[in-house]
Coordinates of N, CA and C in Angstrom, one line a residue:
M1 N 98.0 197.5 256.1 CA 98.6 197.1 254.8 C 99.2 195.7 254.8
Y2 N 100.0 195.4 255.9 CA 100.8 194.2 256.0 C 99.9 193.0 256.5
M3 N 98.8 193.4 257.1 CA 97.9 192.3 257.7 C 97.4 191.3 256.7
I4 N 97.2 191.8 255.5 CA 96.7 190.9 254.4 C 97.6 189.7 254.2
Y5 N 98.9 189.9 254.4 CA 99.9 188.8 254.2 C 99.7 187.8 255.3
F6 N 99.5 188.2 256.5 CA 99.2 187.3 257.6 C 97.9 186.6 257.5
E7 N 96.9 187.3 256.9 CA 95.6 186.7 256.7 C 95.7 185.6 255.6
C8 N 96.7 185.8 254.7 CA 96.9 184.8 253.6 C 97.7 183.6 254.1
G9 N 98.2 183.6 255.4 CA 98.8 182.5 256.0 C 100.3 182.7 256.3
L10 N 100.9 183.8 256.0 CA 102.2 184.1 256.4 C 102.4 184.1 257.9
R11 N 103.4 183.4 258.4 CA 103.7 183.4 259.8 C 105.2 183.7 260.1
L12 N 105.4 184.1 261.3 CA 106.8 184.3 261.7 C 107.3 183.1 262.5
P13 N 108.5 182.7 262.4 CA 109.5 183.3 261.4 C 109.2 182.9 260.0
I14 N 109.5 183.8 259.1 CA 109.2 183.6 257.7 C 110.1 182.5 257.1
H15 N 109.4 181.6 256.4 CA 110.1 180.4 255.9 C 111.3 180.8 255.0
H16 N 112.4 180.1 255.1 CA 113.6 180.4 254.4 C 113.5 180.5 252.9
L17 N 112.6 179.7 252.3 CA 112.4 179.7 250.9 C 111.8 181.1 250.4
I18 N 110.9 181.6 251.2 CA 110.4 183.0 250.9 C 111.5 184.0 251.0
I19 N 112.2 184.0 252.1 CA 113.3 185.0 252.3 C 114.3 184.9 251.2
Q20 N 114.8 183.6 250.9 CA 115.8 183.5 249.8 C 115.3 183.9 248.5
S21 N 114.0 183.6 248.2 CA 113.5 184.0 246.9 C 113.4 185.5 246.8
M22 N 113.0 186.1 247.8 CA 112.9 187.6 247.8 C 114.3 188.2 247.6
H23 N 115.3 187.6 248.3 CA 116.6 188.1 248.1 C 117.1 187.9 246.7
H24 N 116.8 186.7 246.1 CA 117.2 186.4 244.7 C 116.6 187.5 243.7
Y25 N 115.3 187.9 243.9 CA 114.7 188.8 243.0 C 114.9 190.3 243.5
Q26 N 115.6 190.5 244.6 CA 115.8 191.8 245.2 C 114.5 192.5 245.4
L27 N 113.5 191.8 246.0 CA 112.2 192.4 246.3 C 112.0 192.3 247.8
A28 N 111.0 193.1 248.3 CA 110.5 193.0 249.7 C 109.2 192.2 249.6
I29 N 108.8 191.6 250.6 CA 107.6 190.8 250.6 C 106.4 191.6 250.3
P30 N 106.2 192.9 250.7 CA 105.1 193.7 250.3 C 105.0 194.0 248.8
Q31 N 106.0 193.7 248.1 CA 106.0 193.9 246.6 C 105.3 192.8 245.9
L32 N 105.1 191.7 246.7 CA 104.3 190.6 246.1 C 102.8 190.8 246.3
M33 N 102.1 190.4 245.3 CA 100.6 190.4 245.4 C 100.3 189.4 246.6
P34 N 99.3 189.7 247.4 CA 99.0 188.9 248.6 C 98.8 187.4 248.2
N35 N 98.1 187.1 247.1 CA 97.9 185.7 246.7 C 99.2 184.9 246.5
E36 N 100.2 185.6 246.2 CA 101.5 184.9 245.9 C 102.0 184.2 247.2
I37 N 101.7 184.8 248.3 CA 102.1 184.2 249.6 C 101.4 182.8 249.7
R38 N 100.2 182.8 249.3 CA 99.4 181.5 249.3 C 100.1 180.5 248.4
V39 N 100.6 180.9 247.3 CA 101.3 180.0 246.3 C 102.5 179.5 247.0
F40 N 103.3 180.4 247.6 CA 104.5 180.0 248.3 C 104.2 179.0 249.4
L41 N 103.2 179.3 250.2 CA 102.9 178.4 251.3 C 102.4 177.1 250.9
G42 N 101.6 177.1 249.9 CA 101.1 175.8 249.3 C 102.2 174.9 248.8
L43 N 103.1 175.5 248.1 CA 104.3 174.7 247.6 C 105.1 174.2 248.8
I44 N 105.3 175.1 249.8 CA 106.1 174.7 251.0 C 105.4 173.5 251.7
V45 N 104.1 173.6 251.9 CA 103.4 172.5 252.6 C 103.5 171.2 251.9
I46 N 103.2 171.2 250.6 CA 103.3 170.0 249.7 C 104.7 169.4 249.8
T47 N 105.7 170.2 249.6 CA 107.0 169.6 249.6 C 107.5 169.1 251.0
D48 N 107.1 169.9 252.0 CA 107.4 169.4 253.4 C 106.8 168.1 253.7
E49 N 105.5 167.9 253.3 CA 104.8 166.7 253.6 C 105.4 165.5 252.8
A50 N 105.9 165.8 251.7 CA 106.6 164.8 250.9 C 108.0 164.5 251.3
G51 N 108.5 165.3 252.2 CA 109.9 165.1 252.7 C 110.9 165.7 251.7
I52 N 110.5 166.6 250.9 CA 111.4 167.2 249.9 C 111.8 168.6 250.4
K53 N 113.1 168.9 250.4 CA 113.6 170.2 250.8 C 113.8 171.0 249.5
L54 N 112.9 172.0 249.4 CA 112.9 172.8 248.2 C 113.9 173.9 248.3
S55 N 114.7 174.1 247.2 CA 115.6 175.2 247.2 C 115.1 176.4 246.3
V56 N 115.7 177.5 246.3 CA 115.3 178.6 245.5 C 115.4 178.2 244.0
N57 N 116.4 177.5 243.6 CA 116.6 177.0 242.2 C 115.4 176.1 241.8
D58 N 115.0 175.2 242.8 CA 113.8 174.4 242.5 C 112.6 175.3 242.3
F59 N 112.4 176.3 243.2 CA 111.3 177.2 243.0 C 111.3 177.9 241.7
L60 N 112.5 178.4 241.3 CA 112.6 179.1 240.0 C 112.3 178.2 238.8
A61 N 112.4 176.9 239.0 CA 112.1 175.9 237.9 C 110.6 175.8 237.7
F62 N 109.8 176.1 238.8 CA 108.4 176.0 238.8 C 107.7 177.3 238.4
Y63 N 108.2 178.4 238.9 CA 107.5 179.7 238.8 C 108.5 180.8 238.4
Y64 N 107.9 181.8 237.8 CA 108.6 183.1 237.5 C 107.8 184.2 238.0
L65 N 108.5 185.3 238.3 CA 107.8 186.5 238.8 C 107.7 187.5 237.6
Q66 N 106.6 188.2 237.6 CA 106.4 189.3 236.6 C 105.7 190.4 237.3
E67 N 106.1 191.7 236.9 CA 105.5 192.8 237.4 C 104.0 192.8 237.1
N68 N 103.1 193.2 238.0 CA 101.7 193.2 237.8 C 101.4 194.4 236.9
S69 N 100.7 194.2 235.8 CA 100.4 195.2 234.9 C 99.4 196.3 235.4
K70 N 98.6 195.9 236.4 CA 97.6 196.9 237.0 C 98.1 197.6 238.2
D71 N 99.2 197.0 238.8 CA 99.7 197.6 240.1 C 101.2 197.6 240.0
H72 N 101.7 198.6 239.4 CA 103.2 198.7 239.1 C 104.0 198.7 240.4
G73 N 105.1 198.0 240.4 CA 105.9 197.8 241.6 C 105.5 196.6 242.4
R74 N 104.4 195.9 242.0 CA 104.0 194.7 242.7 C 104.1 193.6 241.7
Y75 N 104.4 192.4 242.2 CA 104.7 191.2 241.4 C 103.8 190.1 241.6
S76 N 103.5 189.3 240.6 CA 102.7 188.1 240.6 C 103.6 187.0 240.2
M77 N 103.3 185.8 240.6 CA 104.0 184.5 240.3 C 103.2 183.8 239.2
Y78 N 103.9 183.2 238.3 CA 103.2 182.4 237.2 C 103.9 181.1 237.1
P79 N 103.2 180.0 236.8 CA 103.8 178.7 236.6 C 104.5 178.7 235.3
R80 N 105.6 178.0 235.2 CA 106.4 177.9 234.0 C 105.7 176.8 233.1

């Protein structure tokens, strides 16, 4: 079950932005749809390469989470 997250690019240690965002929403990583890990990692790579330190508040300005209508208890990220 959890291997899909690592296949999507998640690595240990888990990036602080993912941990802090999950804490903000009071969710566990497996509650995210697997593709959302790719969104997180893409945003992290782009901002790291640009020398920008992204905070949870910055992330919240770009995306919001919504419960997946087809898979209750799982969440998807959508751009604002």
